[in-house]
């Protein structure tokens, strides 16, 4: 059984696992993370999303061997209750969840998307989040939350530039 090494939320981790084990199983089963969720298991819903080397990635279908030496970020260490990430803060402000099962996917996809495109148009936000599913129909509030996060992050960046 090969040993796969990668970094998760800033910590080096090593797992002995079948090379084709889905990354999601390693994160939840071996490393006891709670952020990424099992939804469809078929790359169709986004509930399992993590950020791999900067890209939002559906961890239910990516084999663990494919993330050898990668940097993985999960919702588990994105922010804290005292210091939420701006995207988390925006979801709280917009009350953008019902059951919350899909929330991991929307937040992690938005975080990766806003890192790549910090000043998105509304159309670009929709494109960024396309393909994510929410069985509760909370789509509109989550779109508003990502718009809010993008605006807050851009104005914080402007403030930094004007004082720096
Ligand atoms: S559980 Fe991975 S996309 Fe649905
Ligand atoms: S809030 Fe329930 S699935 Fe999206």
PDB file of C-alpha atoms and ligand atoms in Angstrom:
ATOM      1  CA  UNK A   1       0.000   0.000   0.000  1.00  0.00           C
ATOM      2  CA  UNK A   2       1.650   3.278  -1.031  1.00  0.00           C
ATOM      3  CA  UNK A   3       2.338   6.092   1.397  1.00  0.00           C
ATOM      4  CA  UNK A   4       0.814   9.355   0.210  1.00  0.00           C
ATOM      5  CA  UNK A   5       2.108  12.607   1.695  1.00  0.00           C
ATOM      6  CA  UNK A   6       0.459  15.987   1.367  1.00  0.00           C
ATOM      7  CA  UNK A   7      -0.255  19.119   3.341  1.00  0.00           C
ATOM      8  CA  UNK A   8      -3.678  19.701   4.843  1.00  0.00           C
ATOM      9  CA  UNK A   9      -4.486  23.100   6.312  1.00  0.00           C
ATOM     10  CA  UNK A  10      -0.787  23.794   6.762  1.00  0.00           C
ATOM     11  CA  UNK A  11       0.144  20.448   8.351  1.00  0.00           C
ATOM     12  CA  UNK A  12       2.157  17.744   6.630  1.00  0.00           C
ATOM     13  CA  UNK A  13       0.171  14.485   6.645  1.00  0.00           C
ATOM     14  CA  UNK A  14       1.066  10.970   5.504  1.00  0.00           C
ATOM     15  CA  UNK A  15      -1.408   8.188   4.848  1.00  0.00           C
ATOM     16  CA  UNK A  16      -0.939   4.571   3.827  1.00  0.00           C
ATOM     17  CA  UNK A  17      -3.820   3.993   1.478  1.00  0.00           C
ATOM     18  CA  UNK A  18      -4.863   2.437  -1.796  1.00  0.00           C
ATOM     19  CA  UNK A  19      -3.761   4.827  -4.503  1.00  0.00           C
ATOM     20  CA  UNK A  20      -7.294   5.057  -5.851  1.00  0.00           C
ATOM     21  CA  UNK A  21      -8.980   5.846  -2.522  1.00  0.00           C
ATOM     22  CA  UNK A  22     -10.998   9.057  -3.010  1.00  0.00           C
ATOM     23  CA  UNK A  23      -9.384  12.008  -1.282  1.00  0.00           C
ATOM     24  CA  UNK A  24     -12.667  12.636   0.543  1.00  0.00           C
ATOM     25  CA  UNK A  25     -12.432   9.272   2.309  1.00  0.00           C
ATOM     26  CA  UNK A  26      -8.910  10.090   3.485  1.00  0.00           C
ATOM     27  CA  UNK A  27      -9.887  13.539   4.732  1.00  0.00           C
ATOM     28  CA  UNK A  28     -12.986  12.372   6.607  1.00  0.00           C
ATOM     29  CA  UNK A  29     -12.102   8.781   7.477  1.00  0.00           C
ATOM     30  CA  UNK A  30      -8.350   8.973   8.140  1.00  0.00           C
ATOM     31  CA  UNK A  31      -7.917  12.589   9.212  1.00  0.00           C
ATOM     32  CA  UNK A  32     -11.335  13.080  10.873  1.00  0.00           C
ATOM     33  CA  UNK A  33     -12.077  16.357   9.100  1.00  0.00           C
ATOM     34  CA  UNK A  34     -15.699  17.475   9.123  1.00  0.00           C
ATOM     35  CA  UNK A  35     -15.796  20.252   6.489  1.00  0.00           C
ATOM     36  CA  UNK A  36     -15.993  18.307   3.224  1.00  0.00           C
ATOM     37  CA  UNK A  37     -19.229  16.302   2.990  1.00  0.00           C
ATOM     38  CA  UNK A  38     -20.223  13.194   1.068  1.00  0.00           C
ATOM     39  CA  UNK A  39     -23.148  14.143  -1.143  1.00  0.00           C
ATOM     40  CA  UNK A  40     -23.430  12.403  -4.495  1.00  0.00           C
ATOM     41  CA  UNK A  41     -19.989  10.796  -4.742  1.00  0.00           C
ATOM     42  CA  UNK A  42     -20.090  11.520  -8.472  1.00  0.00           C
ATOM     43  CA  UNK A  43     -18.680  15.056  -8.824  1.00  0.00           C
ATOM     44  CA  UNK A  44     -22.232  16.327  -9.346  1.00  0.00           C
ATOM     45  CA  UNK A  45     -23.074  18.386  -6.254  1.00  0.00           C
ATOM     46  CA  UNK A  46     -19.929  19.991  -4.813  1.00  0.00           C
ATOM     47  CA  UNK A  47     -20.562  19.125  -1.142  1.00  0.00           C
ATOM     48  CA  UNK A  48     -17.106  17.509  -0.924  1.00  0.00           C
ATOM     49  CA  UNK A  49     -15.150  20.488  -2.277  1.00  0.00           C
ATOM     50  CA  UNK A  50     -11.682  21.283  -0.949  1.00  0.00           C
ATOM     51  CA  UNK A  51      -9.009  23.563  -2.402  1.00  0.00           C
ATOM     52  CA  UNK A  52      -6.103  21.649  -3.951  1.00  0.00           C
ATOM     53  CA  UNK A  53      -3.139  23.782  -4.996  1.00  0.00           C
ATOM     54  CA  UNK A  54      -5.437  26.780  -5.274  1.00  0.00           C
ATOM     55  CA  UNK A  55      -8.243  25.147  -7.248  1.00  0.00           C
ATOM     56  CA  UNK A  56     -11.681  24.139  -5.965  1.00  0.00           C
ATOM     57  CA  UNK A  57     -11.682  20.360  -6.298  1.00  0.00           C
ATOM     58  CA  UNK A  58     -14.380  17.722  -5.786  1.00  0.00           C
ATOM     59  CA  UNK A  59     -12.658  15.379  -3.396  1.00  0.00           C
ATOM     60  CA  UNK A  60     -15.128  12.514  -3.869  1.00  0.00           C
ATOM     61  CA  UNK A  61     -13.691  11.629  -7.265  1.00  0.00           C
ATOM     62  CA  UNK A  62     -10.032  12.604  -7.080  1.00  0.00           C
ATOM     63  CA  UNK A  63      -7.842   9.618  -6.108  1.00  0.00           C
ATOM     64  CA  UNK A  64      -5.523  10.215  -3.209  1.00  0.00           C
ATOM     65  CA  UNK A  65      -2.479   9.389  -5.343  1.00  0.00           C
ATOM     66  CA  UNK A  66      -3.273  12.465  -7.441  1.00  0.00           C
ATOM     67  CA  UNK A  67      -2.673  14.805  -4.488  1.00  0.00           C
ATOM     68  CA  UNK A  68       0.819  13.557  -3.602  1.00  0.00           C
ATOM     69  CA  UNK A  69       2.758  16.618  -2.354  1.00  0.00           C
ATOM     70  CA  UNK A  70      -0.221  18.926  -2.880  1.00  0.00           C
ATOM     71  CA  UNK A  71      -1.408  21.728  -0.621  1.00  0.00           C
ATOM     72  CA  UNK A  72      -4.962  21.085   0.467  1.00  0.00           C
ATOM     73  CA  UNK A  73      -7.178  23.566   2.284  1.00  0.00           C
ATOM     74  CA  UNK A  74     -10.445  22.632   3.928  1.00  0.00           C
ATOM     75  CA  UNK A  75     -13.305  24.396   5.634  1.00  0.00           C
ATOM     76  CA  UNK A  76     -12.111  22.971   8.940  1.00  0.00           C
ATOM     77  CA  UNK A  77      -9.353  25.571   9.284  1.00  0.00           C
ATOM     78  CA  UNK A  78     -10.638  28.295   6.977  1.00  0.00           C
ATOM     79  CA  UNK A  79     -11.607  30.529   9.866  1.00  0.00           C
ATOM     80  CA  UNK A  80     -12.655  30.379  13.478  1.00  0.00           C
ATOM     81  CA  UNK A  81     -15.807  31.381  15.307  1.00  0.00           C
ATOM     82  CA  UNK A  82     -13.977  34.492  16.520  1.00  0.00           C
ATOM     83  CA  UNK A  83     -12.269  35.251  13.214  1.00  0.00           C
ATOM     84  CA  UNK A  84     -14.303  33.843  10.335  1.00  0.00           C
ATOM     85  CA  UNK A  85     -12.971  34.107   6.796  1.00  0.00           C
ATOM     86  CA  UNK A  86     -14.701  36.992   4.955  1.00  0.00           C
ATOM     87  CA  UNK A  87     -16.709  34.484   2.907  1.00  0.00           C
ATOM     88  CA  UNK A  88     -17.871  32.754   6.098  1.00  0.00           C
ATOM     89  CA  UNK A  89     -18.719  36.135   7.629  1.00  0.00           C
ATOM     90  CA  UNK A  90     -20.796  37.009   4.568  1.00  0.00           C
ATOM     91  CA  UNK A  91     -22.696  33.701   4.750  1.00  0.00           C
ATOM     92  CA  UNK A  92     -23.481  34.449   8.393  1.00  0.00           C
ATOM     93  CA  UNK A  93     -24.578  38.009   7.594  1.00  0.00           C
ATOM     94  CA  UNK A  94     -26.867  36.839   4.764  1.00  0.00           C
ATOM     95  CA  UNK A  95     -28.112  33.842   6.773  1.00  0.00           C
ATOM     96  CA  UNK A  96     -27.180  31.901   3.652  1.00  0.00           C
ATOM     97  CA  UNK A  97     -27.981  28.344   4.696  1.00  0.00           C
ATOM     98  CA  UNK A  98     -30.900  26.138   5.589  1.00  0.00           C
ATOM     99  CA  UNK A  99     -29.776  22.614   6.469  1.00  0.00           C
ATOM    100  CA  UNK A 100     -26.149  23.585   5.766  1.00  0.00           C
ATOM    101  CA  UNK A 101     -25.145  20.310   4.129  1.00  0.00           C
ATOM    102  CA  UNK A 102     -24.052  22.001   0.900  1.00  0.00           C
ATOM    103  CA  UNK A 103     -22.460  25.027   2.581  1.00  0.00           C
ATOM    104  CA  UNK A 104     -18.918  23.631   2.556  1.00  0.00           C
ATOM    105  CA  UNK A 105     -18.972  23.385  -1.224  1.00  0.00           C
ATOM    106  CA  UNK A 106     -20.286  26.884  -1.788  1.00  0.00           C
ATOM    107  CA  UNK A 107     -17.865  28.492   0.646  1.00  0.00           C
ATOM    108  CA  UNK A 108     -14.746  26.640  -0.536  1.00  0.00           C
ATOM    109  CA  UNK A 109     -15.623  27.205  -4.200  1.00  0.00           C
ATOM    110  CA  UNK A 110     -16.183  30.902  -3.501  1.00  0.00           C
ATOM    111  CA  UNK A 111     -12.912  31.213  -1.590  1.00  0.00           C
ATOM    112  CA  UNK A 112     -10.915  29.671  -4.444  1.00  0.00           C
ATOM    113  CA  UNK A 113     -12.851  31.699  -7.015  1.00  0.00           C
ATOM    114  CA  UNK A 114     -12.344  35.027  -5.241  1.00  0.00           C
ATOM    115  CA  UNK A 115      -8.638  34.335  -4.819  1.00  0.00           C
ATOM    116  CA  UNK A 116      -8.390  33.949  -8.595  1.00  0.00           C
ATOM    117  CA  UNK A 117     -10.765  36.799  -9.427  1.00  0.00           C
ATOM    118  CA  UNK A 118     -11.029  39.246  -6.499  1.00  0.00           C
ATOM    119  CA  UNK A 119     -13.340  41.695  -8.314  1.00  0.00           C
ATOM    120  CA  UNK A 120     -15.927  39.530 -10.048  1.00  0.00           C
ATOM    121  CA  UNK A 121     -19.053  40.749 -11.807  1.00  0.00           C
ATOM    122  CA  UNK A 122     -22.376  39.180 -10.818  1.00  0.00           C
ATOM    123  CA  UNK A 123     -22.163  37.022 -13.948  1.00  0.00           C
ATOM    124  CA  UNK A 124     -18.682  35.865 -12.973  1.00  0.00           C
ATOM    125  CA  UNK A 125     -19.912  34.936  -9.486  1.00  0.00           C
ATOM    126  CA  UNK A 126     -22.689  32.874 -11.047  1.00  0.00           C
ATOM    127  CA  UNK A 127     -20.183  31.175 -13.345  1.00  0.00           C
ATOM    128  CA  UNK A 128     -17.812  30.556 -10.414  1.00  0.00           C
ATOM    129  CA  UNK A 129     -20.554  28.761  -8.493  1.00  0.00           C
ATOM    130  CA  UNK A 130     -22.210  27.004 -11.429  1.00  0.00           C
ATOM    131  CA  UNK A 131     -22.784  23.321 -10.858  1.00  0.00           C
ATOM    132  CA  UNK A 132     -23.097  23.501  -7.087  1.00  0.00           C
ATOM    133  CA  UNK A 133     -26.311  21.953  -5.818  1.00  0.00           C
ATOM    134  CA  UNK A 134     -28.489  22.957  -2.877  1.00  0.00           C
ATOM    135  CA  UNK A 135     -31.459  20.761  -2.130  1.00  0.00           C
ATOM    136  CA  UNK A 136     -32.908  23.417   0.186  1.00  0.00           C
ATOM    137  CA  UNK A 137     -33.033  26.068  -2.539  1.00  0.00           C
ATOM    138  CA  UNK A 138     -30.817  28.547  -0.699  1.00  0.00           C
ATOM    139  CA  UNK A 139     -29.051  29.512  -3.954  1.00  0.00           C
ATOM    140  CA  UNK A 140     -30.105  33.165  -3.983  1.00  0.00           C
ATOM    141  CA  UNK A 141     -28.960  33.869  -0.444  1.00  0.00           C
ATOM    142  CA  UNK A 142     -25.625  32.156  -1.136  1.00  0.00           C
ATOM    143  CA  UNK A 143     -25.128  34.226  -4.300  1.00  0.00           C
ATOM    144  CA  UNK A 144     -25.841  37.369  -2.244  1.00  0.00           C
ATOM    145  CA  UNK A 145     -23.331  36.204   0.368  1.00  0.00           C
ATOM    146  CA  UNK A 146     -20.581  35.731  -2.203  1.00  0.00           C
ATOM    147  CA  UNK A 147     -21.376  39.166  -3.703  1.00  0.00           C
ATOM    148  CA  UNK A 148     -21.120  40.653  -0.207  1.00  0.00           C
ATOM    149  CA  UNK A 149     -17.828  38.856   0.476  1.00  0.00           C
ATOM    150  CA  UNK A 150     -16.331  40.004  -2.829  1.00  0.00           C
ATOM    151  CA  UNK A 151     -17.333  43.626  -2.141  1.00  0.00           C
ATOM    152  CA  UNK A 152     -15.981  43.538   1.425  1.00  0.00           C
ATOM    153  CA  UNK A 153     -12.708  41.933   0.367  1.00  0.00           C
ATOM    154  CA  UNK A 154     -12.258  44.462  -2.466  1.00  0.00           C
ATOM    155  CA  UNK A 155     -12.938  47.433  -0.197  1.00  0.00           C
ATOM    156  CA  UNK A 156     -10.502  46.079   2.416  1.00  0.00           C
ATOM    157  CA  UNK A 157      -7.897  45.751  -0.327  1.00  0.00           C
ATOM    158  CA  UNK A 158      -8.587  49.333  -1.477  1.00  0.00           C
ATOM    159  CA  UNK A 159      -8.170  50.570   2.090  1.00  0.00           C
ATOM    160  CA  UNK A 160      -4.851  48.716   2.363  1.00  0.00           C
ATOM    161  CA  UNK A 161      -3.656  50.254  -0.901  1.00  0.00           C
ATOM    162  CA  UNK A 162      -4.596  53.791   0.160  1.00  0.00           C
ATOM    163  CA  UNK A 163      -2.834  53.461   3.538  1.00  0.00           C
ATOM    164  CA  UNK A 164       0.115  51.457   2.262  1.00  0.00           C
TER     165      UNK A 164
HETATM  166  S1  LIG B   1     -20.032  14.468  -3.062  1.00  0.00           S
HETATM  167 FE1  LIG B   1     -18.485  15.178  -4.368  1.00  0.00          FE
HETATM  168  S2  LIG B   1     -19.519  16.319  -5.873  1.00  0.00           S
HETATM  169 FE2  LIG B   1     -21.117  15.453  -4.671  1.00  0.00          FE
HETATM  170  S1  LIG B   2     -28.748  24.473   2.640  1.00  0.00           S
HETATM  171 FE1  LIG B   2     -29.529  22.445   2.606  1.00  0.00          FE
HETATM  172  S2  LIG B   2     -28.640  21.548   0.842  1.00  0.00           S
HETATM  173 FE2  LIG B   2     -28.090  23.635   0.734  1.00  0.00          FE
END
